[in-house]
PDB file of C-alpha atoms in Angstrom:
ATOM      1  CA  HIS A   1      20.259   2.830 -25.162  1.00 95.00           C
ATOM      2  CA  TYR A   2      18.517  -0.491 -25.378  1.00 97.00           C
ATOM      3  CA  TYR A   3      15.210  -1.230 -23.748  1.00 98.00           C
ATOM      4  CA  LEU A   4      13.571  -4.346 -22.139  1.00 98.00           C
ATOM      5  CA  SER A   5      10.448  -4.691 -19.992  1.00 97.00           C
ATOM      6  CA  LEU A   6       8.730  -7.433 -17.922  1.00 98.00           C
ATOM      7  CA  GLU A   7       5.252  -7.642 -16.632  1.00 97.00           C
ATOM      8  CA  VAL A   8       5.640  -8.633 -12.916  1.00 97.00           C
ATOM      9  CA  ASP A   9       2.933 -10.349 -10.877  1.00 96.00           C
ATOM     10  CA  LEU A  10       2.521  -8.500  -7.539  1.00 96.00           C
ATOM     11  CA  GLU A  11      -0.079 -10.687  -5.975  1.00 94.00           C
ATOM     12  CA  LYS A  12       2.102 -12.165  -3.313  1.00 95.00           C
ATOM     13  CA  CYS A  13       3.761  -8.790  -2.631  1.00 96.00           C
ATOM     14  CA  GLN A  14       0.481  -6.994  -2.328  1.00 95.00           C
ATOM     15  CA  ALA A  15      -0.853  -9.636   0.161  1.00 95.00           C
ATOM     16  CA  TRP A  16       2.188  -9.322   2.264  1.00 96.00           C
ATOM     17  CA  LEU A  17       1.986  -5.571   2.224  1.00 97.00           C
ATOM     18  CA  ASP A  18      -1.791  -5.663   3.141  1.00 96.00           C
ATOM     19  CA  GLY A  19      -0.980  -7.965   6.073  1.00 96.00           C
ATOM     20  CA  TYR A  20       1.829  -5.628   7.233  1.00 96.00           C
ATOM     21  CA  ASN A  21      -0.249  -2.432   6.925  1.00 96.00           C
ATOM     22  CA  ALA A  22      -3.284  -4.019   8.708  1.00 95.00           C
ATOM     23  CA  VAL A  23      -1.271  -4.209  12.021  1.00 95.00           C
ATOM     24  CA  ALA A  24       1.273  -1.307  11.562  1.00 93.00           C
ATOM     25  CA  ASP A  25       0.904   2.132  13.067  1.00 92.00           C
ATOM     26  CA  PRO A  26      -0.423   4.666  10.534  1.00 90.00           C
ATOM     27  CA  GLU A  27       2.999   6.339  10.335  1.00 88.00           C
ATOM     28  CA  GLN A  28       4.708   3.087   9.646  1.00 90.00           C
ATOM     29  CA  ARG A  29       2.370   1.927   6.827  1.00 93.00           C
ATOM     30  CA  MET A  30       3.966   1.319   3.432  1.00 95.00           C
ATOM     31  CA  LEU A  31       3.147   1.844  -0.190  1.00 94.00           C
ATOM     32  CA  ILE A  32       3.895  -0.895  -2.851  1.00 94.00           C
ATOM     33  CA  ASN A  33       6.854   1.226  -4.096  1.00 94.00           C
ATOM     34  CA  ALA A  34       8.883   0.323  -0.898  1.00 96.00           C
ATOM     35  CA  PRO A  35       9.226  -3.384  -1.631  1.00 97.00           C
ATOM     36  CA  LEU A  36       9.529  -2.691  -5.347  1.00 97.00           C
ATOM     37  CA  MET A  37      12.533  -0.353  -4.691  1.00 97.00           C
ATOM     38  CA  CYS A  38      14.038  -2.898  -2.246  1.00 98.00           C
ATOM     39  CA  ALA A  39      13.921  -5.576  -4.877  1.00 98.00           C
ATOM     40  CA  ILE A  40      15.323  -3.336  -7.584  1.00 98.00           C
ATOM     41  CA  ALA A  41      18.168  -2.047  -5.384  1.00 98.00           C
ATOM     42  CA  GLN A  42      19.195  -5.615  -4.350  1.00 98.00           C
ATOM     43  CA  ALA A  43      19.126  -6.808  -7.955  1.00 98.00           C
ATOM     44  CA  LEU A  44      21.249  -3.846  -9.153  1.00 98.00           C
ATOM     45  CA  HIS A  45      23.709  -4.730  -6.276  1.00 97.00           C
ATOM     46  CA  GLN A  46      23.868  -8.348  -7.508  1.00 95.00           C
ATOM     47  CA  ARG A  47      24.073  -7.793 -11.266  1.00 92.00           C
ATOM     48  CA  GLN A  48      27.082  -6.125 -12.701  1.00 84.00           C
ATOM     49  CA  GLY A  49      26.795  -3.615 -15.620  1.00 94.00           C
ATOM     50  CA  PHE A  50      23.919  -1.695 -14.353  1.00 98.00           C
ATOM     51  CA  ASN A  51      25.097   0.172 -11.269  1.00 98.00           C
ATOM     52  CA  GLY A  52      27.910   2.549 -11.776  1.00 97.00           C
ATOM     53  CA  PHE A  53      29.376   5.062 -14.101  1.00 97.00           C
ATOM     54  CA  TYR A  54      30.702   5.121 -17.637  1.00 97.00           C
ATOM     55  CA  GLY A  55      33.563   7.609 -18.294  1.00 94.00           C
ATOM     56  CA  LYS A  56      36.629   8.016 -20.305  1.00 94.00           C
ATOM     57  CA  ALA A  57      38.233   5.047 -18.885  1.00 93.00           C
ATOM     58  CA  GLY A  58      35.034   3.035 -19.545  1.00 95.00           C
ATOM     59  CA  PHE A  59      32.643   1.503 -16.971  1.00 97.00           C
ATOM     60  CA  VAL A  60      33.381   1.538 -13.307  1.00 96.00           C
ATOM     61  CA  ALA A  61      31.038  -0.417 -11.119  1.00 96.00           C
ATOM     62  CA  SER A  62      29.859   0.895  -7.780  1.00 96.00           C
ATOM     63  CA  GLU A  63      30.065  -1.272  -4.633  1.00 95.00           C
ATOM     64  CA  ALA A  64      26.854   0.231  -3.288  1.00 96.00           C
ATOM     65  CA  VAL A  65      23.655   1.161  -4.905  1.00 97.00           C
ATOM     66  CA  HIS A  66      22.802   4.930  -4.454  1.00 96.00           C
ATOM     67  CA  LEU A  67      19.321   4.872  -6.020  1.00 97.00           C
ATOM     68  CA  GLY A  68      18.280   8.106  -7.641  1.00 95.00           C
ATOM     69  CA  VAL A  69      14.577   8.696  -7.494  1.00 94.00           C
ATOM     70  CA  ALA A  70      12.818  10.925 -10.083  1.00 89.00           C
ATOM     71  CA  ILE A  71      10.546  13.228  -8.263  1.00 87.00           C
ATOM     72  CA  ALA A  72       8.254  15.763 -10.014  1.00 82.00           C
ATOM     73  CA  LEU A  73       8.051  19.203  -8.599  1.00 80.00           C
ATOM     74  CA  ARG A  74       4.719  21.047  -9.324  1.00 73.00           C
ATOM     75  CA  GLY A  75       5.345  23.387 -12.195  1.00 68.00           C
ATOM     76  CA  GLN A  76       9.140  23.244 -11.529  1.00 71.00           C
ATOM     77  CA  GLY A  77      10.554  20.268 -13.458  1.00 78.00           C
ATOM     78  CA  LEU A  78      12.119  17.158 -12.079  1.00 83.00           C
ATOM     79  CA  VAL A  79      14.786  16.410  -9.458  1.00 87.00           C
ATOM     80  CA  THR A  80      16.568  13.029  -8.816  1.00 89.00           C
ATOM     81  CA  PRO A  81      17.898  12.866  -5.317  1.00 91.00           C
ATOM     82  CA  ALA A  82      19.633   9.636  -4.277  1.00 93.00           C
ATOM     83  CA  ILE A  83      18.772   7.120  -1.579  1.00 95.00           C
ATOM     84  CA  VAL A  84      22.251   6.069  -0.391  1.00 94.00           C
ATOM     85  CA  ASP A  85      22.996   2.435   0.164  1.00 96.00           C
ATOM     86  CA  ALA A  86      19.543   1.394  -0.962  1.00 97.00           C
ATOM     87  CA  GLN A  87      20.490  -2.254  -1.284  1.00 97.00           C
ATOM     88  CA  ALA A  88      20.935  -2.473   2.569  1.00 97.00           C
ATOM     89  CA  LEU A  89      17.481  -1.122   3.403  1.00 97.00           C
ATOM     90  CA  SER A  90      14.474  -3.031   4.504  1.00 97.00           C
ATOM     91  CA  PRO A  91      11.036  -2.085   3.049  1.00 96.00           C
ATOM     92  CA  THR A  92      10.106  -0.055   6.083  1.00 95.00           C
ATOM     93  CA  GLN A  93      13.391   1.878   5.972  1.00 96.00           C
ATOM     94  CA  MET A  94      13.019   2.423   2.282  1.00 97.00           C
ATOM     95  CA  MET A  95       9.648   3.871   2.770  1.00 96.00           C
ATOM     96  CA  GLN A  96      10.911   6.243   5.463  1.00 95.00           C
ATOM     97  CA  ARG A  97      13.683   7.404   3.197  1.00 94.00           C
ATOM     98  CA  LEU A  98      11.388   7.913   0.242  1.00 94.00           C
ATOM     99  CA  LYS A  99       8.830   9.874   2.314  1.00 93.00           C
ATOM    100  CA  SER A 100      11.615  12.129   3.606  1.00 92.00           C
ATOM    101  CA  LEU A 101      12.997  12.717   0.042  1.00 90.00           C
ATOM    102  CA  VAL A 102       9.590  13.497  -1.461  1.00 88.00           C
ATOM    103  CA  GLU A 103       8.570  15.834   1.171  1.00 88.00           C
ATOM    104  CA  ARG A 104      11.910  17.690   1.331  1.00 87.00           C
ATOM    105  CA  ALA A 105      12.018  17.908  -2.428  1.00 84.00           C
ATOM    106  CA  LYS A 106       8.449  19.535  -2.516  1.00 80.00           C
ATOM    107  CA  TYR A 107       8.918  21.830   0.491  1.00 81.00           C
ATOM    108  CA  GLY A 108      12.730  22.503   0.481  1.00 78.00           C
ATOM    109  CA  GLY A 109      15.352  20.902   2.527  1.00 80.00           C
ATOM    110  CA  LEU A 110      17.245  18.523   0.228  1.00 82.00           C
ATOM    111  CA  LYS A 111      20.936  18.414   0.772  1.00 82.00           C
ATOM    112  CA  GLN A 112      23.395  18.984  -1.968  1.00 78.00           C
ATOM    113  CA  SER A 113      24.977  15.677  -1.291  1.00 74.00           C
ATOM    114  CA  GLU A 114      21.689  13.974  -2.196  1.00 80.00           C
ATOM    115  CA  PHE A 115      21.928  15.321  -5.744  1.00 79.00           C
ATOM    116  CA  GLN A 116      25.375  13.722  -6.365  1.00 81.00           C
ATOM    117  CA  GLY A 117      26.492  10.154  -6.651  1.00 87.00           C
ATOM    118  CA  ALA A 118      23.310   8.362  -7.827  1.00 94.00           C
ATOM    119  CA  THR A 119      24.534   5.090  -9.341  1.00 97.00           C
ATOM    120  CA  ALA A 120      21.338   4.186 -11.047  1.00 97.00           C
ATOM    121  CA  THR A 121      17.947   5.880 -11.313  1.00 97.00           C
ATOM    122  CA  LEU A 122      14.314   4.857 -10.744  1.00 96.00           C
ATOM    123  CA  SER A 123      11.407   6.490 -12.496  1.00 94.00           C
ATOM    124  CA  SER A 124       8.017   5.542 -11.193  1.00 90.00           C
ATOM    125  CA  ILE A 125       5.196   7.535 -12.959  1.00 77.00           C
ATOM    126  CA  GLY A 126       2.501   4.868 -12.826  1.00 64.00           C
ATOM    127  CA  ASP A 127       0.392   7.137 -10.614  1.00 68.00           C
ATOM    128  CA  ARG A 128       0.067   9.270 -13.708  1.00 72.00           C
ATOM    129  CA  GLY A 129      -1.768   6.512 -15.449  1.00 77.00           C
ATOM    130  CA  VAL A 130       0.839   5.097 -17.776  1.00 88.00           C
ATOM    131  CA  ASP A 131       1.397   1.340 -18.157  1.00 91.00           C
ATOM    132  CA  GLN A 132       5.012   1.518 -19.236  1.00 92.00           C
ATOM    133  CA  VAL A 133       7.958   3.851 -18.932  1.00 91.00           C
ATOM    134  CA  PHE A 134      10.619   4.210 -21.582  1.00 92.00           C
ATOM    135  CA  GLY A 135      13.347   6.126 -19.712  1.00 91.00           C
ATOM    136  CA  VAL A 136      16.443   8.118 -20.704  1.00 94.00           C
ATOM    137  CA  ILE A 137      19.590   7.288 -18.784  1.00 96.00           C
ATOM    138  CA  PHE A 138      21.207  10.087 -16.682  1.00 94.00           C
ATOM    139  CA  PRO A 139      24.956  10.116 -17.708  1.00 94.00           C
ATOM    140  CA  PRO A 140      27.454   9.092 -16.469  1.00 96.00           C
ATOM    141  CA  GLN A 141      24.997   6.301 -15.164  1.00 97.00           C
ATOM    142  CA  VAL A 142      24.323   3.328 -17.352  1.00 98.00           C
ATOM    143  CA  ALA A 143      20.808   2.174 -16.460  1.00 98.00           C
ATOM    144  CA  LEU A 144      17.411   3.552 -15.521  1.00 98.00           C
ATOM    145  CA  ILE A 145      14.562   1.409 -14.176  1.00 97.00           C
ATOM    146  CA  GLY A 146      10.868   2.381 -14.911  1.00 96.00           C
ATOM    147  CA  ILE A 147       7.801   1.393 -12.973  1.00 96.00           C
ATOM    148  CA  GLY A 148       4.376   1.623 -14.781  1.00 94.00           C
ATOM    149  CA  LYS A 149       0.890   1.689 -13.283  1.00 93.00           C
ATOM    150  CA  LEU A 150      -0.245  -1.210 -11.073  1.00 92.00           C
ATOM    151  CA  ASN A 151      -3.168  -2.926 -13.001  1.00 92.00           C
ATOM    152  CA  LEU A 152      -5.566  -5.756 -12.073  1.00 91.00           C
ATOM    153  CA  LYS A 153      -5.507  -8.394 -14.706  1.00 91.00           C
ATOM    154  CA  PRO A 154      -6.978 -11.805 -15.272  1.00 90.00           C
ATOM    155  CA  VAL A 155      -4.530 -14.715 -14.664  1.00 89.00           C
ATOM    156  CA  VAL A 156      -4.972 -18.438 -15.316  1.00 88.00           C
ATOM    157  CA  GLU A 157      -4.090 -20.437 -12.253  1.00 85.00           C
ATOM    158  CA  THR A 158      -4.160 -24.267 -11.579  1.00 85.00           C
ATOM    159  CA  GLY A 159      -7.021 -25.129  -9.090  1.00 81.00           C
ATOM    160  CA  GLU A 160      -6.659 -27.687  -6.269  1.00 82.00           C
ATOM    161  CA  ASP A 161      -8.270 -30.358  -8.585  1.00 85.00           C
ATOM    162  CA  GLY A 162      -5.727 -29.534 -11.279  1.00 84.00           C
ATOM    163  CA  SER A 163      -8.076 -27.616 -13.612  1.00 88.00           C
ATOM    164  CA  PRO A 164      -7.268 -24.152 -14.977  1.00 90.00           C
ATOM    165  CA  GLN A 165      -9.094 -21.355 -13.096  1.00 91.00           C
ATOM    166  CA  VAL A 166      -9.155 -17.481 -13.733  1.00 92.00           C
ATOM    167  CA  ALA A 167      -8.068 -15.243 -10.998  1.00 89.00           C
ATOM    168  CA  VAL A 168      -7.446 -11.458 -10.770  1.00 92.00           C
ATOM    169  CA  HIS A 169      -3.894 -10.371  -9.884  1.00 92.00           C
ATOM    170  CA  ALA A 170      -2.199  -7.198  -9.277  1.00 93.00           C
ATOM    171  CA  ARG A 171       0.542  -6.707 -12.106  1.00 95.00           C
ATOM    172  CA  VAL A 172       3.024  -3.962 -13.032  1.00 96.00           C
ATOM    173  CA  ASN A 173       5.388  -3.474 -15.912  1.00 96.00           C
ATOM    174  CA  ILE A 174       8.982  -2.961 -15.066  1.00 97.00           C
ATOM    175  CA  SER A 175      11.215  -1.532 -17.762  1.00 97.00           C
ATOM    176  CA  LEU A 176      14.944  -1.225 -18.148  1.00 98.00           C
ATOM    177  CA  ALA A 177      16.876   1.411 -20.139  1.00 98.00           C
ATOM    178  CA  ALA A 178      20.557   0.423 -20.320  1.00 98.00           C
ATOM    179  CA  ASP A 179      23.864   1.350 -21.952  1.00 98.00           C
ATOM    180  CA  HIS A 180      24.806  -1.205 -24.684  1.00 97.00           C
ATOM    181  CA  ARG A 181      28.484  -0.363 -24.217  1.00 97.00           C
ATOM    182  CA  VAL A 182      28.286  -2.079 -20.711  1.00 97.00           C
ATOM    183  CA  SER A 183      25.616  -4.612 -20.846  1.00 97.00           C
ATOM    184  CA  ASP A 184      23.422  -6.414 -23.311  1.00 97.00           C
ATOM    185  CA  GLY A 185      19.909  -7.862 -23.630  1.00 96.00           C
ATOM    186  CA  TYR A 186      20.858 -11.193 -22.102  1.00 97.00           C
ATOM    187  CA  SER A 187      22.161  -9.544 -18.981  1.00 97.00           C
ATOM    188  CA  GLY A 188      19.350  -7.066 -18.908  1.00 98.00           C
ATOM    189  CA  THR A 189      16.905  -9.915 -19.014  1.00 98.00           C
ATOM    190  CA  ARG A 190      18.630 -11.503 -16.003  1.00 98.00           C
ATOM    191  CA  LEU A 191      18.317  -8.319 -14.031  1.00 98.00           C
ATOM    192  CA  LEU A 192      14.590  -7.960 -14.688  1.00 98.00           C
ATOM    193  CA  ASN A 193      14.043 -11.668 -13.749  1.00 98.00           C
ATOM    194  CA  ASP A 194      15.937 -11.253 -10.615  1.00 98.00           C
ATOM    195  CA  ILE A 195      13.773  -8.339  -9.537  1.00 98.00           C
ATOM    196  CA  ASP A 196      10.738 -10.452 -10.288  1.00 98.00           C
ATOM    197  CA  LYS A 197      12.006 -13.396  -8.214  1.00 98.00           C
ATOM    198  CA  ARG A 198      12.688 -11.080  -5.228  1.00 98.00           C
ATOM    199  CA  LEU A 199       9.038  -9.762  -5.372  1.00 97.00           C
ATOM    200  CA  GLN A 200       7.666 -13.201  -5.269  1.00 97.00           C
ATOM    201  CA  LYS A 201       9.262 -13.504  -1.742  1.00 97.00           C
ATOM    202  CA  PRO A 202       8.595 -10.195  -0.223  1.00 96.00           C
ATOM    203  CA  GLU A 203       9.223 -11.356   3.325  1.00 94.00           C
ATOM    204  CA  ALA A 204      12.779 -11.944   2.341  1.00 95.00           C
ATOM    205  CA  LEU A 205      13.363  -8.298   1.347  1.00 94.00           C
TER     206      LEU A 205
END
């Protein structure tokens, strides 16, 4: 394992999400995790060395991102079913898939096929109050992305008159646990920066 993390500004993403939810039907409203997962899946699809399996023949990249989602079961441990072809989903589609997985994981109904074939895993436990996640890769996968708690933090901006001003932005820590046999810190940094750039243009997700 090696570990990297990046604090990402979600102000634009949150504003876009608030605008969407303001006019959406209640059953169509989204949580911030939906655009986050889209950005992660698209970046994993774009960057080699983080999406696939490491076996006896070495690393084999996957053409599609089957994003494993760590879901905690009350008193029953953890399951990681996969969202298939996650790189091709819009935020609304991602939210629907995520809701379905969580509901079926808690009340039964997950398919056996959903427990197989995840090419990378996402662990989001920020709702438990932690700022940063240091994950452990699920072999034979080679990467795990962690999402920490969304925090409101002061940020220095340039005002209309050019002077510095302090504003409060929503920010989140996104971490990467990756396999050093396949990637390195430089490529890991590019992956995290790619996720960041996608979240600055949420309408393009």
